[in-house]
Amino acid sequence: MSTAHQENLARDVPPWLFVSALVTTLPHVTHLPLWLSVLSGTFFLWATWLWRQDRRQPKRWLLLLLVVGCCVGILSEFRSPFGRDPGVAMLVIFMAMKLLEMRSRRDAIVLLMLGYFLLLTHYFYSQSIFTGAWLLVALWLVTATLIRLHATAMSAKENMHYAGQLLLQSLPFMLVLYLLFPRISGPLWGMPQDAYSGKTGLSDSMSPGSIANLVQSGEIAFRVRFAGPVPQRHQLYWRGPVLESFDGTTWRQSMGRRRAETIQHTGDVTAYETTLEAHNQRWLLALDAPVSLPADAALDGRLSALAQKMVNTRQNFRISSALNYQLNTDESPGVLSHNLKLPPGNNPKTRAMAEEWRATLGNPQAIVNQALRWFSDPAFVYTLQPPLLGPNSIDDFLFQSKRGFCEHYATAFVVLMRSAGIPARVIGGYQGGEMNPRDGFLVVRQSEAHAWAEVWLEKRGWIRVDPTSVVAPDRITNGIVEALPSGEPLPIFMQMHGGWLRDMRHRWEAINNTWNQQVLGYDAKRQLELLSRLGLPEADWRNLVIALGIACGALLILIMLWALHNAKPEAPEIRLWRRALRKTGVDCAPWETPMALVERLQAKQPALIPQMEPVVRHFLLARYAPDNTEHLAALRAAVASLPRRRPD
Amino acid sequence: MPVLNAANQIILGKETEVRLAATCLLAGGHLLIEDLPGLGKTTLAHTLARLLGLHFSRIQFTADLLPADITGVSIFDRERSDFRFIQGPVFSQLVLADEINRATPKTQSALLEAMEEGQVSIEGETRALPSPFFVIATQNPSHQIGTFPLPESQLDRFLMRIELGYPGRDAERALLTSGGRRTRAEQLDSLLTPEQLPQLQREVADLYAAPPLIDYVQALVEASRHTSVFRHGLSPRAGLALLAAARAWAWLAGRDMVLPDDVQAVFPSVARHRLSSAQGGNQASSTDIDSLLKRVAIP
């Protein structure tokens, strides 16, 4: 065996290795540091150039130097050798460098095994359909290369064909493993700790521009399927963080526990199922006001539904909400006074106007109406490109620029209310959503991020007031694209809002959604459901392992039965011949004739000749002569008289 | 085998090739010898003809050779006031077609038709050729100037194609010291009577080939069809040729059964001129043939 591994590589093998190395590493380019990608690419080109020119590969000391250099570079880039990113970077650079060290078959095998492992690492970054398809093709190519390494006489097409056959044969096992492999969450089984960075979404604070940035993203925040009729668009307020503390520029959540909400609801309850993308926060973005929540979630006293842990993987849950409700008519005085606080001294004009309203109107409801009337002035423009504001940002906005986005209107409104002595707060979340007619899911994107206000009125509790709906009614009824003034540049994905492009997008998103729901959404819970349907209720991981063993065993038995059924019964002389080879420990290639074998032994192991010669003679006679019964007996005797091989 | 021994006295250092040539004749097939000029092709043909006691004629193919120069012509006999057929050189038991690829395709096909049918049709009359009837054709590699390469369909009519190659060092030395071999070949005595050869051929054809061996021949032919290395696979005729040649090889080795070794020994000579490489337009390389053999497990 060892000699076969040290064999030099055939000249036509390296191109296969190059392609394998390329397909297994290429998608990592999207998140590797640029210098690493460039360096790996250079090594790759260097290796292909050496091959094309038929030149010697670099000396060992040079490679060692490069390895040390790369390791130092990676350590200084990531500051740690552990975790997903440095690990993957290391593997990618090693893969590229191994191409420079392709001397023997052993090197090629190392490279291919590294390739198989690298394939897995792509799932740390993406589990989309595209990644899945890419990795299947890559798996196919790497397997074909592995075959190429051992079967030099095959053509490229045959190689691919053979590899495809192998993969197809492994399909049943893949399905069984997918369905039955224990889905334990734990450090060994789960994703690396740093796998969740870079997920975007609402943040737990809001300063001017933060939502406007989010709106540029067409990424999907969550999908909702309603059990009953879909509520009207202007009712779709998905609540995220409740922002109660204001320091003059930034709104933040207030700390501290609140007592449970008192919600009185009238009318129907809307039930729906949300598939929430990872956003590294806890809120579940329920419709106001949620009346039933999943078991591992709770309201936080401000009507935001929170999960127990950060949502850092895609999650699926059911919620029911009452769209007509009264919230906390008995709100505690402490909370109310907290929602009246403003940083002292700033925005004097706003305060003066609010105080004037309070003096003249007196009635809180009238003050709210007055403020909304103020915003209905056509001078107020809804735009994604507001001008920069000074330190008294609310004054600047209300009296000078009058151009802003939902966060400007919501915050200005809340400051006005607090100045007029009405408890008020800013709510972050999403508003609206786009119905995908292909699969009936309501898709809510980051671009639907929104901010609105809530005021507390005597006997009526917290009431939602959305000043944006006064400035740009279209934002609420038709979505952001309709609300923006014409001529304002739109993010690319928003430009695809008409015709067949939108239809294509709907289709694609519906396919993705199915993938998420059906394939990626198969988690421990669904696995348990499936097992209990199969008659294995309360399956713990031990039962799973047993079920897995049984299923794989059954598959193997089926395959073996099938093979036995199709196999021709082996002739007795062949069986005896095999036994003779086993007993003497002689290797005989499938194409090697017994006579050629004897010739080879004569040169290499002449001691075996006296034993093998009668075996070969009788085997040939038994197999190829006209009448073989007596030769068969002679062969049996010759094989029986062979001494057992001494263990070496 | 006395014939082989005697032939090896003339063609020095080419035991395998001589044995292959004899195999071909024993299997009742035509032989194509391809190599550069001066390597002993003609001498080999000559030697075999003499040793086997066959009536021998030789046709030197040239660019202006006509079909009638091979098959013969009818000329008017004034005394008998009738046409009289003058047989051409093809009416011999062993025809040496020297440098067959120097003649035009039309002339080539006249000979090849005779090879296939065992008869010639001249002026509407079919005339049987003597039996046994062998053609040993020699050919220069087709990249030589002034050659018409044989088309694939006609190459298929030769049971085997062999190459002689340069002689070994010792053989060449012996050749240089003792002079050329052509005259010696012409002085050889025949070792077989004309009746013996057909009988030997029948013996060869009846040699036992076990089912596993026929499986092996079949597997080889199938493997040649299921690979992209060759443009076309081997034909059923090639399969028959392979088995016939393997039988003859086994008979020459003195066995009464065919072994996979026999198949492997004759396979390159039987298969290579029938297969063309899928990449270039040329004939398959010997490494292609070798790797084909190594891909097929012996059943």
CSV table of N, CA and C in Angstrom, one decimal, chain A residues 153-158 568 573-574 589-596 617 620-621 623-627, chain B residues 208 210 212-213 215-216 226-229 255 257-261 264 291 293-299:
chain,number,residue,atom,x,y,z
A,153,ALA,N,-7.3,4.9,-16.1
A,153,ALA,CA,-7.7,4.6,-17.5
A,153,ALA,C,-9.1,5.2,-17.8
A,154,MET,N,-9.8,5.7,-16.8
A,154,MET,CA,-11.2,6.2,-17.1
A,154,MET,C,-11.1,7.5,-17.8
A,155,SER,N,-12.1,7.8,-18.6
A,155,SER,CA,-12.1,9.1,-19.2
A,155,SER,C,-12.8,10.0,-18.3
A,156,ALA,N,-12.7,11.3,-18.5
A,156,ALA,CA,-13.3,12.3,-17.6
A,156,ALA,C,-14.8,12.1,-17.5
A,157,LYS,N,-15.5,11.8,-18.6
A,157,LYS,CA,-16.9,11.5,-18.5
A,157,LYS,C,-17.3,10.3,-17.7
A,158,GLU,N,-16.5,9.3,-17.9
A,158,GLU,CA,-16.7,8.1,-17.1
A,158,GLU,C,-16.5,8.4,-15.6
A,568,LYS,N,-24.1,-13.4,-9.8
A,568,LYS,CA,-24.1,-14.8,-10.3
A,568,LYS,C,-23.5,-15.6,-9.2
A,573,GLU,N,-14.3,-23.2,-8.4
A,573,GLU,CA,-12.9,-23.1,-8.6
A,573,GLU,C,-12.4,-21.6,-8.3
A,574,ILE,N,-13.3,-20.7,-8.5
A,574,ILE,CA,-12.9,-19.3,-8.2
A,574,ILE,C,-12.8,-19.1,-6.7
A,589,ALA,N,-4.1,-8.8,-9.3
A,589,ALA,CA,-5.0,-7.8,-9.9
A,589,ALA,C,-6.1,-8.5,-10.7
A,590,PRO,N,-7.3,-7.8,-10.8
A,590,PRO,CA,-8.4,-8.5,-11.5
A,590,PRO,C,-8.1,-8.9,-12.9
A,591,TRP,N,-7.2,-8.1,-13.6
A,591,TRP,CA,-6.9,-8.4,-15.0
A,591,TRP,C,-5.7,-9.3,-15.1
A,592,GLU,N,-5.1,-9.7,-14.0
A,592,GLU,CA,-3.8,-10.4,-14.1
A,592,GLU,C,-4.2,-11.9,-14.2
A,593,THR,N,-3.6,-12.6,-15.2
A,593,THR,CA,-3.8,-14.0,-15.4
A,593,THR,C,-3.0,-14.8,-14.4
A,594,PRO,N,-3.4,-16.0,-14.0
A,594,PRO,CA,-2.7,-16.8,-13.1
A,594,PRO,C,-1.2,-17.1,-13.6
A,595,MET,N,-1.1,-17.2,-14.9
A,595,MET,CA,0.3,-17.5,-15.4
A,595,MET,C,1.1,-16.3,-15.3
A,596,ALA,N,0.6,-15.1,-15.5
A,596,ALA,CA,1.3,-13.9,-15.3
A,596,ALA,C,1.7,-13.7,-13.8
A,617,ARG,N,-1.9,-24.5,-11.8
A,617,ARG,CA,-2.1,-25.5,-12.8
A,617,ARG,C,-3.5,-26.1,-12.7
A,620,LEU,N,-6.3,-23.5,-13.5
A,620,LEU,CA,-6.5,-23.3,-14.9
A,620,LEU,C,-7.2,-24.4,-15.6
A,621,LEU,N,-6.8,-25.6,-15.2
A,621,LEU,CA,-7.5,-26.8,-15.8
A,621,LEU,C,-9.0,-26.9,-15.4
A,623,ARG,N,-10.9,-24.5,-14.5
A,623,ARG,CA,-11.7,-23.4,-15.0
A,623,ARG,C,-11.8,-23.5,-16.6
A,624,TYR,N,-10.7,-23.8,-17.2
A,624,TYR,CA,-10.8,-23.6,-18.7
A,624,TYR,C,-10.7,-24.9,-19.5
A,625,ALA,N,-10.5,-26.1,-18.8
A,625,ALA,CA,-10.4,-27.3,-19.6
A,625,ALA,C,-11.8,-27.9,-19.8
A,626,PRO,N,-12.0,-28.7,-20.8
A,626,PRO,CA,-13.3,-29.2,-21.2
A,626,PRO,C,-14.0,-30.0,-20.0
A,627,ASP,N,-13.3,-30.8,-19.3
A,627,ASP,CA,-13.9,-31.6,-18.3
A,627,ASP,C,-13.2,-31.3,-17.0
B,208,TYR,N,-10.8,-26.2,-27.5
B,208,TYR,CA,-11.9,-25.9,-26.6
B,208,TYR,C,-11.7,-24.5,-25.9
B,210,ALA,N,-13.6,-22.5,-23.0
B,210,ALA,CA,-14.5,-22.6,-21.9
B,210,ALA,C,-15.4,-21.4,-21.8
B,212,PRO,N,-16.1,-19.4,-19.3
B,212,PRO,CA,-15.5,-18.2,-18.7
B,212,PRO,C,-14.6,-17.5,-19.6
B,213,LEU,N,-14.0,-18.3,-20.5
B,213,LEU,CA,-13.1,-17.6,-21.5
B,213,LEU,C,-13.8,-16.8,-22.5
B,215,ASP,N,-16.7,-15.5,-21.9
B,215,ASP,CA,-17.1,-14.3,-21.1
B,215,ASP,C,-16.0,-13.2,-21.2
B,216,TYR,N,-14.7,-13.7,-21.1
B,216,TYR,CA,-13.6,-12.7,-21.1
B,216,TYR,C,-13.5,-12.0,-22.4
B,226,HIS,N,-17.6,0.7,-24.4
B,226,HIS,CA,-18.1,1.6,-23.4
B,226,HIS,C,-17.0,2.5,-22.8
B,227,THR,N,-16.1,3.0,-23.7
B,227,THR,CA,-15.1,3.9,-23.2
B,227,THR,C,-15.1,5.1,-24.2
B,228,SER,N,-14.7,6.2,-23.7
B,228,SER,CA,-14.6,7.3,-24.6
B,228,SER,C,-13.2,7.5,-25.2
B,229,VAL,N,-12.3,6.5,-24.9
B,229,VAL,CA,-10.9,6.6,-25.4
B,229,VAL,C,-10.9,6.3,-26.9
B,255,ARG,N,-1.3,-26.3,-26.1
B,255,ARG,CA,-2.4,-26.6,-25.1
B,255,ARG,C,-3.6,-27.1,-25.9
B,257,MET,N,-6.6,-26.2,-24.6
B,257,MET,CA,-7.7,-25.3,-24.2
B,257,MET,C,-7.1,-23.9,-24.3
B,258,VAL,N,-8.0,-22.9,-24.3
B,258,VAL,CA,-7.6,-21.5,-24.4
B,258,VAL,C,-7.6,-20.9,-23.0
B,259,LEU,N,-6.6,-20.1,-22.7
B,259,LEU,CA,-6.5,-19.5,-21.5
B,259,LEU,C,-6.6,-18.0,-21.7
B,260,PRO,N,-6.9,-17.2,-20.6
B,260,PRO,CA,-6.9,-15.8,-20.7
B,260,PRO,C,-5.6,-15.2,-21.2
B,261,ASP,N,-4.5,-15.9,-20.9
B,261,ASP,CA,-3.2,-15.5,-21.3
B,261,ASP,C,-3.1,-15.4,-22.8
B,264,GLN,N,-4.9,-12.3,-24.0
B,264,GLN,CA,-4.2,-11.1,-23.7
B,264,GLN,C,-3.0,-11.0,-24.7
B,291,SER,N,-4.2,-0.2,-21.4
B,291,SER,CA,-5.1,0.2,-20.3
B,291,SER,C,-6.5,-0.4,-20.4
B,293,LEU,N,-7.0,-3.5,-21.5
B,293,LEU,CA,-6.8,-4.8,-21.0
B,293,LEU,C,-6.8,-4.8,-19.4
B,294,LYS,N,-6.2,-3.7,-18.9
B,294,LYS,CA,-6.1,-3.6,-17.4
B,294,LYS,C,-7.4,-3.2,-16.8
B,295,ARG,N,-8.4,-2.8,-17.6
B,295,ARG,CA,-9.7,-2.4,-17.0
B,295,ARG,C,-10.6,-3.5,-16.9
B,296,VAL,N,-10.3,-4.6,-17.7
B,296,VAL,CA,-11.3,-5.7,-17.7
B,296,VAL,C,-10.8,-6.8,-16.8
B,297,ALA,N,-11.7,-7.1,-15.8
B,297,ALA,CA,-11.3,-8.2,-14.9
B,297,ALA,C,-11.6,-9.5,-15.6
B,298,ILE,N,-10.7,-10.5,-15.3
B,298,ILE,CA,-10.9,-11.8,-16.0
B,298,ILE,C,-12.0,-12.5,-15.2
B,299,PRO,N,-13.1,-12.9,-15.9
B,299,PRO,CA,-14.2,-13.5,-15.3
B,299,PRO,C,-13.8,-14.9,-14.7
